[in-house]
Structures are given as structure tokens and as C-alpha cells.
Tab-separated table of C-alpha atoms in Angstrom:
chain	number	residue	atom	x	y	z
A	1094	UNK	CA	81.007	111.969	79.735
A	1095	UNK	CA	78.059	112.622	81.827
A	1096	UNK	CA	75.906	110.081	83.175
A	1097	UNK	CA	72.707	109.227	85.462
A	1098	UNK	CA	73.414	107.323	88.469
A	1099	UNK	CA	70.723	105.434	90.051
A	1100	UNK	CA	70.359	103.706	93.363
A	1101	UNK	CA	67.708	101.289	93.578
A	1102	UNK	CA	66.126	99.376	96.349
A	1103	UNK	CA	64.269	96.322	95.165
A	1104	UNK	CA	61.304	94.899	96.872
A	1105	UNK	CA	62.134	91.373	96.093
A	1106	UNK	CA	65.208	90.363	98.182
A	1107	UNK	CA	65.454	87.234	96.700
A	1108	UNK	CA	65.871	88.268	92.875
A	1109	UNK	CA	68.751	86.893	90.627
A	1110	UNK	CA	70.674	88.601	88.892
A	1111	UNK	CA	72.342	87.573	86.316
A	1112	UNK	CA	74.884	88.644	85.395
A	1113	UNK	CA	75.410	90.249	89.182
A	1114	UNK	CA	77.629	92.978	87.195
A	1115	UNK	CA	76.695	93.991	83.464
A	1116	UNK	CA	78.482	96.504	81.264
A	1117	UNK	CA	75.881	97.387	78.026
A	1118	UNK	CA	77.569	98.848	75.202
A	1119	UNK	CA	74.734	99.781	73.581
A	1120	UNK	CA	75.452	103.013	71.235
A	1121	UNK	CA	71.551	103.943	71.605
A	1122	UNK	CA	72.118	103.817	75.473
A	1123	UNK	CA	75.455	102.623	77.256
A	1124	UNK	CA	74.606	101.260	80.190
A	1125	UNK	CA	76.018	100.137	83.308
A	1126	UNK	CA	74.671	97.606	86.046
A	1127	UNK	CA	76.223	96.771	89.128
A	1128	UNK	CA	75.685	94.962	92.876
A	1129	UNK	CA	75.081	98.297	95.053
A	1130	UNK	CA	75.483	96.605	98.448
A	1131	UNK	CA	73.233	94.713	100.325
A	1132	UNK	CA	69.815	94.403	99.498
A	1133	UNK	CA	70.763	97.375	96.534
A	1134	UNK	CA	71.363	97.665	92.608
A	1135	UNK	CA	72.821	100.353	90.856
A	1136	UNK	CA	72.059	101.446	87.471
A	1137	UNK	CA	74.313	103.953	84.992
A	1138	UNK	CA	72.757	105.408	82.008
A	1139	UNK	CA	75.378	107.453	79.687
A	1140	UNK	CA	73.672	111.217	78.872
A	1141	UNK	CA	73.607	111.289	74.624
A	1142	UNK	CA	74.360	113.761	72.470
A	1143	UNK	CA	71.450	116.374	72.313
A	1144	UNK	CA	70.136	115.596	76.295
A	1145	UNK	CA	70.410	118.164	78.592
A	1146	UNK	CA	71.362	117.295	82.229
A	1147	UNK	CA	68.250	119.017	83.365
A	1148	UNK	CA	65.814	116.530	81.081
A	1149	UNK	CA	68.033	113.821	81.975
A	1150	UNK	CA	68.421	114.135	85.857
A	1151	UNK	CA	64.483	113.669	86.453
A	1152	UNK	CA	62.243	110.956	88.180
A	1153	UNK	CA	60.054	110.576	85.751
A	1154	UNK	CA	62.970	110.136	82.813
A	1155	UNK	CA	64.910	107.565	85.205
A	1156	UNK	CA	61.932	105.521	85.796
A	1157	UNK	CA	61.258	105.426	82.346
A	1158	UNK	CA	65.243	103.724	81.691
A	1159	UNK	CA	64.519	101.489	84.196
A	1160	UNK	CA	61.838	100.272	82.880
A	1161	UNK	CA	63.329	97.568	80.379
A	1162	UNK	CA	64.991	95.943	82.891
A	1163	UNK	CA	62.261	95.069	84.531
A	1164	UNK	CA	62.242	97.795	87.295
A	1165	UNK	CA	59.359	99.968	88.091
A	1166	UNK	CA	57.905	102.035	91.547
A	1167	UNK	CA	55.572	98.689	92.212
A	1168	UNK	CA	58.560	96.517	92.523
A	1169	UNK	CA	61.210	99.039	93.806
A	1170	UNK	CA	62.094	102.427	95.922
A	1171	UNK	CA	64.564	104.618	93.645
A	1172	UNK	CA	66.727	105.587	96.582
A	1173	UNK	CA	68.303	108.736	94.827
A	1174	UNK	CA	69.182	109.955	91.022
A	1175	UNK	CA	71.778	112.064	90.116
A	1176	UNK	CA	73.989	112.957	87.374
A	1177	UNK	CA	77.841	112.928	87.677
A	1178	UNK	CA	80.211	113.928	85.013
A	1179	UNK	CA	83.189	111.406	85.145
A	1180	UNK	CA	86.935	112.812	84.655
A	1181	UNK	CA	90.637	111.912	85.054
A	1182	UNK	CA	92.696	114.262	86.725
A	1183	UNK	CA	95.221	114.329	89.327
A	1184	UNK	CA	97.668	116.620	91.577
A	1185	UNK	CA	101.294	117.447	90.603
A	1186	UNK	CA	101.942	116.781	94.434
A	1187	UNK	CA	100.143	115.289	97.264
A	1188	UNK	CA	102.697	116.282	99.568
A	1189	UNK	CA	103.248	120.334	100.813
A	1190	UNK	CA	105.381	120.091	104.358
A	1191	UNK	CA	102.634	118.809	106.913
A	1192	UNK	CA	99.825	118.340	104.181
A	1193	UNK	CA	99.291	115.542	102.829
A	1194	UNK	CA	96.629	114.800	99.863
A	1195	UNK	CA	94.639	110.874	99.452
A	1196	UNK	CA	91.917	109.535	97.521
A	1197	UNK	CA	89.746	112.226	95.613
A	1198	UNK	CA	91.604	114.832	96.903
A	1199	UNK	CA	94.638	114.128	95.152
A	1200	UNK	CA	92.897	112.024	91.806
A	1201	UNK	CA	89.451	111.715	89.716
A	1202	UNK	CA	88.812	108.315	87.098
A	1203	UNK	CA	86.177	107.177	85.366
A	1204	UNK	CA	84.856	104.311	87.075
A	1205	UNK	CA	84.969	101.806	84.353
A	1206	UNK	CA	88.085	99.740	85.739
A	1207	UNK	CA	86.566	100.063	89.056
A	1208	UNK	CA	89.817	101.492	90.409
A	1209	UNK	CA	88.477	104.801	91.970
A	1210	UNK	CA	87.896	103.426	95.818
A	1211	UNK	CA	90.920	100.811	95.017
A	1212	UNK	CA	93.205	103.776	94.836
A	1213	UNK	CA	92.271	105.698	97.802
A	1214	UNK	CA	92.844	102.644	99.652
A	1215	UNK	CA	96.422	102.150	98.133
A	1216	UNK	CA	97.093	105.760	98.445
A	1217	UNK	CA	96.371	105.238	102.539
A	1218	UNK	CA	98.341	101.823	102.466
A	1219	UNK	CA	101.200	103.516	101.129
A	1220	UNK	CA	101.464	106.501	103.621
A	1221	UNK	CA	100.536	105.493	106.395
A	1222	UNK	CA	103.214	103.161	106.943
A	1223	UNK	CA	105.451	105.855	105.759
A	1224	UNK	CA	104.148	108.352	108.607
A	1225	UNK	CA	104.218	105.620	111.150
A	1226	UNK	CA	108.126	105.532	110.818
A	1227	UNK	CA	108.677	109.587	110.336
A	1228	UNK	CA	106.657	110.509	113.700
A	1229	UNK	CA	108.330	107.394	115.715
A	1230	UNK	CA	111.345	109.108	114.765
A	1231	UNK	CA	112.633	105.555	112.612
A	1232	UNK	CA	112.850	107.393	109.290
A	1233	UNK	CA	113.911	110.630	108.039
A	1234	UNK	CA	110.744	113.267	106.867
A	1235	UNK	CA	111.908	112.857	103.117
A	1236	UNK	CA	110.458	109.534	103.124
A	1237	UNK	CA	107.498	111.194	102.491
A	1238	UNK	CA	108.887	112.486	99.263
A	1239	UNK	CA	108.541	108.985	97.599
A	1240	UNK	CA	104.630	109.266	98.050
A	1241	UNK	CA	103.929	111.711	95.447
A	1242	UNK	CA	106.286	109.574	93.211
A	1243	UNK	CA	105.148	106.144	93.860
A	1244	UNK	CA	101.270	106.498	93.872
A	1245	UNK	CA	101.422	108.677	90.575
A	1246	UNK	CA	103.276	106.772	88.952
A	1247	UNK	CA	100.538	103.689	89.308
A	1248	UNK	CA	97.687	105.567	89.902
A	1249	UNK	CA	98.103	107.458	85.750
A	1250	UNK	CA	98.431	103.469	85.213
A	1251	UNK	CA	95.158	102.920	86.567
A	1252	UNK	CA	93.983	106.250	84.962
A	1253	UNK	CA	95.023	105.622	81.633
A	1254	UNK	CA	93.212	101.651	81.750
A	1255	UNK	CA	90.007	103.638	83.187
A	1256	UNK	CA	89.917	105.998	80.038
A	1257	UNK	CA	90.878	103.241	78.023
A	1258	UNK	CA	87.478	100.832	79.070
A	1259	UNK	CA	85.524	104.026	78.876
A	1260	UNK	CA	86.663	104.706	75.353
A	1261	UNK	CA	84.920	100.655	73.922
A	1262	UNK	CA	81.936	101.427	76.683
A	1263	UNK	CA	80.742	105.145	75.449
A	1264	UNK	CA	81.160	104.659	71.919
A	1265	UNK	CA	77.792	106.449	70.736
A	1266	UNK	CA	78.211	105.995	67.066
A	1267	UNK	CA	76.728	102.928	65.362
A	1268	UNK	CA	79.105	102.677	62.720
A	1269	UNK	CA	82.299	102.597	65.154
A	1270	UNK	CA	80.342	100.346	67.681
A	1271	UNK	CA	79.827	98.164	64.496
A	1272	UNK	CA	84.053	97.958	64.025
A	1273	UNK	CA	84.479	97.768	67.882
A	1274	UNK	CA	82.341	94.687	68.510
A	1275	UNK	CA	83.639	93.180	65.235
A	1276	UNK	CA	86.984	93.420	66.661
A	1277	UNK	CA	86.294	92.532	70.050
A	1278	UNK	CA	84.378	89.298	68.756
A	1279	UNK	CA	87.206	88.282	66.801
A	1280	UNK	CA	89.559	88.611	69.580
A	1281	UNK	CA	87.450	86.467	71.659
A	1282	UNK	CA	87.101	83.558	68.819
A	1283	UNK	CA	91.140	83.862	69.004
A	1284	UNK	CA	91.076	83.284	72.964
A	1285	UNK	CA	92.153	86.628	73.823
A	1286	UNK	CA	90.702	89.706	74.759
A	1287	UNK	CA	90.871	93.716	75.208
A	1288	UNK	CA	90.258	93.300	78.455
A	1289	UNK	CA	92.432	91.042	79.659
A	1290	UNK	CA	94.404	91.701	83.043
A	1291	UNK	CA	97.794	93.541	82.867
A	1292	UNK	CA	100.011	92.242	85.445
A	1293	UNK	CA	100.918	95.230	87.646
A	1294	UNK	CA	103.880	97.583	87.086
A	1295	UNK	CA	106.588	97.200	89.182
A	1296	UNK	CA	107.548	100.638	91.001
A	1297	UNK	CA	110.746	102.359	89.370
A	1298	UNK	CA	110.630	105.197	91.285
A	1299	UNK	CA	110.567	105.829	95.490
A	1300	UNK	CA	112.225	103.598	98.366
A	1301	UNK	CA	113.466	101.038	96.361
A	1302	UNK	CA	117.501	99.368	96.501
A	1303	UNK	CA	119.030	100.349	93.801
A	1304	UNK	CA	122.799	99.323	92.015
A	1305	UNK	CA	125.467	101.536	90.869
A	1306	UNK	CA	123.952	103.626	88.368
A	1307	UNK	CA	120.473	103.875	90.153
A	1308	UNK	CA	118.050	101.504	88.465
A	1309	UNK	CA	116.760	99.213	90.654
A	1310	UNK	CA	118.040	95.953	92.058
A	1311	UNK	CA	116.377	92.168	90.208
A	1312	UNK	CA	112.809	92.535	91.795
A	1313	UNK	CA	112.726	95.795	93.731
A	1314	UNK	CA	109.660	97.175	92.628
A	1315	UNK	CA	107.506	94.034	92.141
A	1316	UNK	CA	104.434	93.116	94.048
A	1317	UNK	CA	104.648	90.691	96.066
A	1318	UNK	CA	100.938	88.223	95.580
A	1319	UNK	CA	99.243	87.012	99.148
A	1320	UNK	CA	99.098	83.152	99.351
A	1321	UNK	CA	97.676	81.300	102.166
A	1322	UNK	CA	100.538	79.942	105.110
A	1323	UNK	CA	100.635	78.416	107.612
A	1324	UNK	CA	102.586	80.235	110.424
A	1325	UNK	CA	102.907	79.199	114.452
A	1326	UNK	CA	100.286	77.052	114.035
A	1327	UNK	CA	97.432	79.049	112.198
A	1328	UNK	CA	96.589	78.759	108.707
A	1329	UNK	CA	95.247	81.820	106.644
A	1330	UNK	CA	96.531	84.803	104.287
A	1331	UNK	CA	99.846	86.137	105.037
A	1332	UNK	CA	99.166	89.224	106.779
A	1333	UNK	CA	96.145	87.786	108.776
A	1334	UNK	CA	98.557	84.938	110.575
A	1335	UNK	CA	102.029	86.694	110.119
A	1336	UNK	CA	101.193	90.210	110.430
A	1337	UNK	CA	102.163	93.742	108.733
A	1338	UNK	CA	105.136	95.860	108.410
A	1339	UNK	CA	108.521	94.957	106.591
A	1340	UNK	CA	109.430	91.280	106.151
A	1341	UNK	CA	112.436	89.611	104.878
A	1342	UNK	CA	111.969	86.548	103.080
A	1343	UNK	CA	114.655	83.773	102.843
A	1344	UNK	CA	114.739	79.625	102.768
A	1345	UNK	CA	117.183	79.923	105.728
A	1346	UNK	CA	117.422	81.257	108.231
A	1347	UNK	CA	119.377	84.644	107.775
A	1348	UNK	CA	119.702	85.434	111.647
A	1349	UNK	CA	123.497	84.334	111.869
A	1350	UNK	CA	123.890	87.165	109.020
A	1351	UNK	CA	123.696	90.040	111.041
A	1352	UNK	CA	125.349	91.428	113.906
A	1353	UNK	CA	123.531	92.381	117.420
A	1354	UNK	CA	122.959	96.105	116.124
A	1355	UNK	CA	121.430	94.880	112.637
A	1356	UNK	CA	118.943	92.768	114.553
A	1357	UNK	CA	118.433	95.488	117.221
A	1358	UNK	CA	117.489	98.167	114.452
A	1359	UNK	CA	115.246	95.093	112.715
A	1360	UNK	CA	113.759	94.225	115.896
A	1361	UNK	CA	113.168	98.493	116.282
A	1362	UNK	CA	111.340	98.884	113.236
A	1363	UNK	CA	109.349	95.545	113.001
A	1364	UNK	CA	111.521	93.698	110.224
A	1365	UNK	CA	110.304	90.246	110.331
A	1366	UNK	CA	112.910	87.712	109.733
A	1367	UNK	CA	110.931	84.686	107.972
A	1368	UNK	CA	111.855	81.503	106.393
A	1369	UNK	CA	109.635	80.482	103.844
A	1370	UNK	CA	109.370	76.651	102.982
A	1371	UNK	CA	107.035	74.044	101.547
A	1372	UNK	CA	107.842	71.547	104.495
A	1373	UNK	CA	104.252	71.122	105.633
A	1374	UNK	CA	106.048	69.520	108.820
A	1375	UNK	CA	107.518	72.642	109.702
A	1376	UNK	CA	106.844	74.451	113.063
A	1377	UNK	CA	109.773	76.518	113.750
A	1378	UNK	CA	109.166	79.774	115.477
A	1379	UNK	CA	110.218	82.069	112.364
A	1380	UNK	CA	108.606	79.264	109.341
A	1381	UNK	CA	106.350	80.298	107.021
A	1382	UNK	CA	104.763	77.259	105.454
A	1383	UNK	CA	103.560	78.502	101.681
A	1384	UNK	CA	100.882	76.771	101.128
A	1385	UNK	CA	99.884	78.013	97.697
A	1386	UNK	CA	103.538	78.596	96.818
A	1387	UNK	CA	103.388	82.072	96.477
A	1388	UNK	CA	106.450	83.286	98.255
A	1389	UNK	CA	108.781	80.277	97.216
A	1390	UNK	CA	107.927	81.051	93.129
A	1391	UNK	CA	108.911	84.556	94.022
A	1392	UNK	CA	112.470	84.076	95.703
A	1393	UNK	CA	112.733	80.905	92.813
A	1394	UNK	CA	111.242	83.478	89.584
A	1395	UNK	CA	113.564	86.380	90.269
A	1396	UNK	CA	116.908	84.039	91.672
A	1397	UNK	CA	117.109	85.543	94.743
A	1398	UNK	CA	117.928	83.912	98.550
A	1399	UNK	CA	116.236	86.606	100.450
A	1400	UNK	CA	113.838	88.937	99.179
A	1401	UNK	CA	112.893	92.249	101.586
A	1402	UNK	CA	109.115	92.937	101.605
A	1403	UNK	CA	108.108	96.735	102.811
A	1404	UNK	CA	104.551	96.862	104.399
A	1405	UNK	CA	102.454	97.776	101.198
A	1406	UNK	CA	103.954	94.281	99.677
A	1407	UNK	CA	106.112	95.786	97.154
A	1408	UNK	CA	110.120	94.598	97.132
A	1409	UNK	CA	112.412	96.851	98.374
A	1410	UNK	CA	114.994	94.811	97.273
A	1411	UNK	CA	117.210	91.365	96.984
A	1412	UNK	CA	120.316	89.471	97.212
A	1413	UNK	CA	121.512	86.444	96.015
A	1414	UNK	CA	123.316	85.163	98.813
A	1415	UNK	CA	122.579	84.959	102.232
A	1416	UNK	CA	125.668	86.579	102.711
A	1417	UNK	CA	124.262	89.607	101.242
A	1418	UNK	CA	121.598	90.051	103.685
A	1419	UNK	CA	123.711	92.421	105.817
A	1420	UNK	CA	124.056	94.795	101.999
A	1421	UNK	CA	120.109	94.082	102.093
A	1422	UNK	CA	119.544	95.609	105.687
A	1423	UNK	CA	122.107	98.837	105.214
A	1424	UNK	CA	120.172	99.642	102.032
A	1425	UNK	CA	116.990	100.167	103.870
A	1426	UNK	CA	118.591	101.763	106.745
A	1427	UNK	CA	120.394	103.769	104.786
A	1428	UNK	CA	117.040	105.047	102.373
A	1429	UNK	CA	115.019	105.182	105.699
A	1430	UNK	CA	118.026	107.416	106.894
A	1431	UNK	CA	116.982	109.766	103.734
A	1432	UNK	CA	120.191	108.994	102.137
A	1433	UNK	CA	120.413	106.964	98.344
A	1434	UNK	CA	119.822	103.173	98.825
A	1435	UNK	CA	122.407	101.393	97.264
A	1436	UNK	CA	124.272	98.107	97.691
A	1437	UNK	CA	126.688	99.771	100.662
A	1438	UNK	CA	129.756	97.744	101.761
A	1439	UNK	CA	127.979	95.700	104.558
């Protein structure tokens, strides 16, 4: 689909707007209106069958949309106008030796999830962490591998819900718009909706501990939510007051676990050892106090006693015995090594 895309600076700084973000699924003109940043609005108008981008791209013509919404050159600056035809594509690879592919170099959405930006930034959380522990020397190079694997696999995810919006927003036929919001009205008297959240897909595929046969381990995969804690005296999210990189979450601590070399190679790549409790009293030098409970539901939810954490928040894997934890430390050494990641003999 092809639309107009219109930045627009209003005079009036004050102005409410209400709703601050509006999706129109008008079939005469779907419609899209969004906060564009400070002291900005952005407007969207769909092209229809029978425009040309040349009519459509034009002052004049986007003037004459904004009009109805109350938006005109006495009361605003139209800041630019252009027309972009939205897509969903993506590489087979975003990894070729010392190249490397991110954001819209590796993948194109439609912007109605709003994921576009959101997945640049969790292609560059993902690798960069990765290419931290390759140049330091801490990892072998096929760690890089796993980036192709892991961001595809959510980013078609994210793909596939884009398309899917875009499909109920750019419906220019009456009749079908007719059935759509018949449906969609029903679903709401019900209490559900089309739109409703999906709960993120756990990873399957990359650095992830694995049994046996090679699925992975009780909640490898899943992503880990940020809570607020309290942590050496400050309060705030996780990774503002504890920091970033891998962290290994128990309700004890798992210290006496591990043998001097374990906690040397921890210590080397910036494993936190935490112990997560609701004990607001609690002060201890490696206590996590979960304040929204976060972090205890997760270790309670998937019946685990320690829980590793790599630095973009997803699980690497579990164990459910402290005991374990040694199993839990040789897997990541072992995947970091570029060898499978199994539960080794500890």
C-alpha cells in the first residue's frame, strides 16, 4: 500500500489531542494520526484505488486532507509531504564473515504494529553483546551465527502481526469494512479483541541450553519482564540499579556451587551472581529486592532455583537445584566456546 505521510507543525502548542494516537479505518480514506515528537503531529492518508502518486504527493491535495481535522496553513507549517510505499521483507542472512546487517538494512514492515524502530533496536541489543564477547576474545566467532537465527525468527513474528493490523486498517471496500467492524464490535461486546497483545515467543533457536535431544531446557527462551528492585541501596528498574550483561538468578546464594575457576570465568565475562528475594529488609551485597515480583514469579512459574539471564533478557537456561548451577555455568561456557550447549556432567 502506498500512502502520504505528513509532518505537521502546529501553531498552538497547547492543543489537545484526543485521542494522542488515532487509527481511522475509514474505507473512503484510512487514516492514521500519531504524536510526531515534540511540539509535532503526524498525519497518514492511505493512496485509493484510481490516485496516482503524482496527484496524491502534492501541497495543495495534502492541505486539502488535512483540512477535516481541523488543520490548515493559518494554524500550522506542513513541515514536509511525501509518499512511502510500505512493505515486508527481510534478508536470508544478516551475517557474511565481518558484515553484519541491522535495522532496515536487514528488514522492511508496515508500520501498523509500530514495530519498525522497535526492531532495529532489538536487532542492536542482540549483537552487540554478542560482538562484545567475540572481539574480547570470551566467545568463539560462531556466536555470531545465532544472530541471523534469533532476530528472524521474532522479527517474521513482528512482520506477520504488522501485515496482519494493516490487513483490518486498509480495507478499502465498504462491504468488507461493513463485516470487519461487525466482527470487531462483537468481539469487543464479548470483552475481547483482535488486537489484543500476544505474549512474546520464546526463542527456540540460537544460544539457548538445551537437553538430550536438543529442544530447549523449562524456560530457555523466555523473556525475562523488568520489575522495579531495590539493589545496594537504590531503588529503580533492574538494569538501571543492577546493571547489564549475563545474570544468574537464584533465592540463595549459589556462590558455594562453584569452584574458584567457575567464579573466575563468571567474574571474566560479567556473570552476575544475584539472589532475588521479597525481604524488603534485605541489604546483602549480592540481594535483589523484587519489588514488583517480577523475578520471584519467574523462578516460582517455570519451577526453577536458578534461572541464567543473557544480556538481551532472554533465558539461557535453568536448573532445579542449586546443585545444578555448576551444569548451568558449563552450558554457557561450553555454547560461548562454539560447542552444543547441553546439560554437561558438571
Amino acid at each position: 500500500h502506498d500512502w502520504l505521510v505528513l509532518d505537521v507543525i502546529p501553531h498552538d502548542k497547547n492543543r489537545v489531542w484526543s485521542p494522542d494516537n488515532l487509527q481511522i479505518c475509514d474505507p473512503t480514506r484510512p487514516t492514521t494520526v500519531v504524536a510526531g515528537g515534540p511540539g509535532r503531529r503526524r498525519w497518514e492518508f492511505m493512496r485509493l484505488p484510481g490516485e496516482t502518486l503524482a496527484d496524491l504527493n502534492q501541497e495543495d491535495r495534502a492541505w486539502e486532507l488535512l483540512r477535516p481535522h481541523d488543520i490548515h496553513p493559518a494554524n500550522a507549517v506542513l513541515e514536509r509531504h511525501t509518499v512511502y510505499t510500505f512493505e515486508a521483507r527481510w534478508a536470508d542472512t544478516w551475517r557474511e564473515g565481518r558484515l553484519l546487517l541491522a535495522g532496515d538494512a536487514a528488514h522492511q514492515m508496515p508500520p501498523f504494529a509500530g514495530q519498525g524502530m522497535c526492531s532495529g533496536i532489538r536487532d542492536a541489543l542482540n549483537l552487540t553483546w554478542k560482538l562484545d564477547l567475540v572481539l574480547s576474545g570470551d566467545a568463539h566467532e560462531a556466536l555470531l551465527d545465532t544472530y541471523t537465527a534469533e532476530r528472524g525468527q521474532h522479527l517474521q513474528r513482528a512482520i506477520e502481526s504488522s501485515l496482519r493490523l494493516g490487513g483490518i486498517i486498509c480495507e478499502p471496500d465498504p462491504a468488507a469494512a461493513a463485516e470487519r467492524d461487525a466482527y470487531m464490535f462483537a468481539l469487543l461486546r464479548e470483552g475481547t479483541s483482535p488486537l489484543a497483545n500476544l505474549p512474546p515467543r520464546a526463542l527456540s533457536v540460537g544460544l539457548l541450553m538445551r537437553d538430550g535431544d536438543g529442544t530447549p531446557v523449562t524456560s530457555a527462551g523466555r523473556l525475562v519482564g523488568q520489575g522495579r528492585v531495590r539493589f545496594r541501596g537504590e531503588t529503580g528498574l533492574f538494569d538501571q540499579v543492577v546493571g547489564t550483561g549475563f545474570a544468574l538468578l537464584t533465592t540463595q546464594d549459589a556462590h558455594p556451587q562453584l569452584d574458584a575457576a567457575s567464579l573466575a570465568w563468571c567474574e571474566e565475562i560479567g556473570v552476575r551472581m544475584l539472589r532475588i528475594t521479597d525481604d524488603r529488609a534485605a541489604d546483602g551485597p549480592i540481594d535483589v529486592v523484587d519489588l514488583d515480583g517480577v523475578y520471584l514469579s519467574q523462578l516460582t512459574e517455570s519451577g526453577q532455583t536458578a534461572l541464567l539471564v543473557r544480556p538481551d533478557h532472554y533465558v539461557f537456561g535453568g536448573v532445579t537445584g542449586l546443585e545444578e548451577v555448576p551444569r548451568l555455568v558449563a552450558a554457557l561456557r561450553e555454547g560461548l566456546a562454539g560447542r552444543p550447549v547441553g546439560l554437561q556432567p558438571a
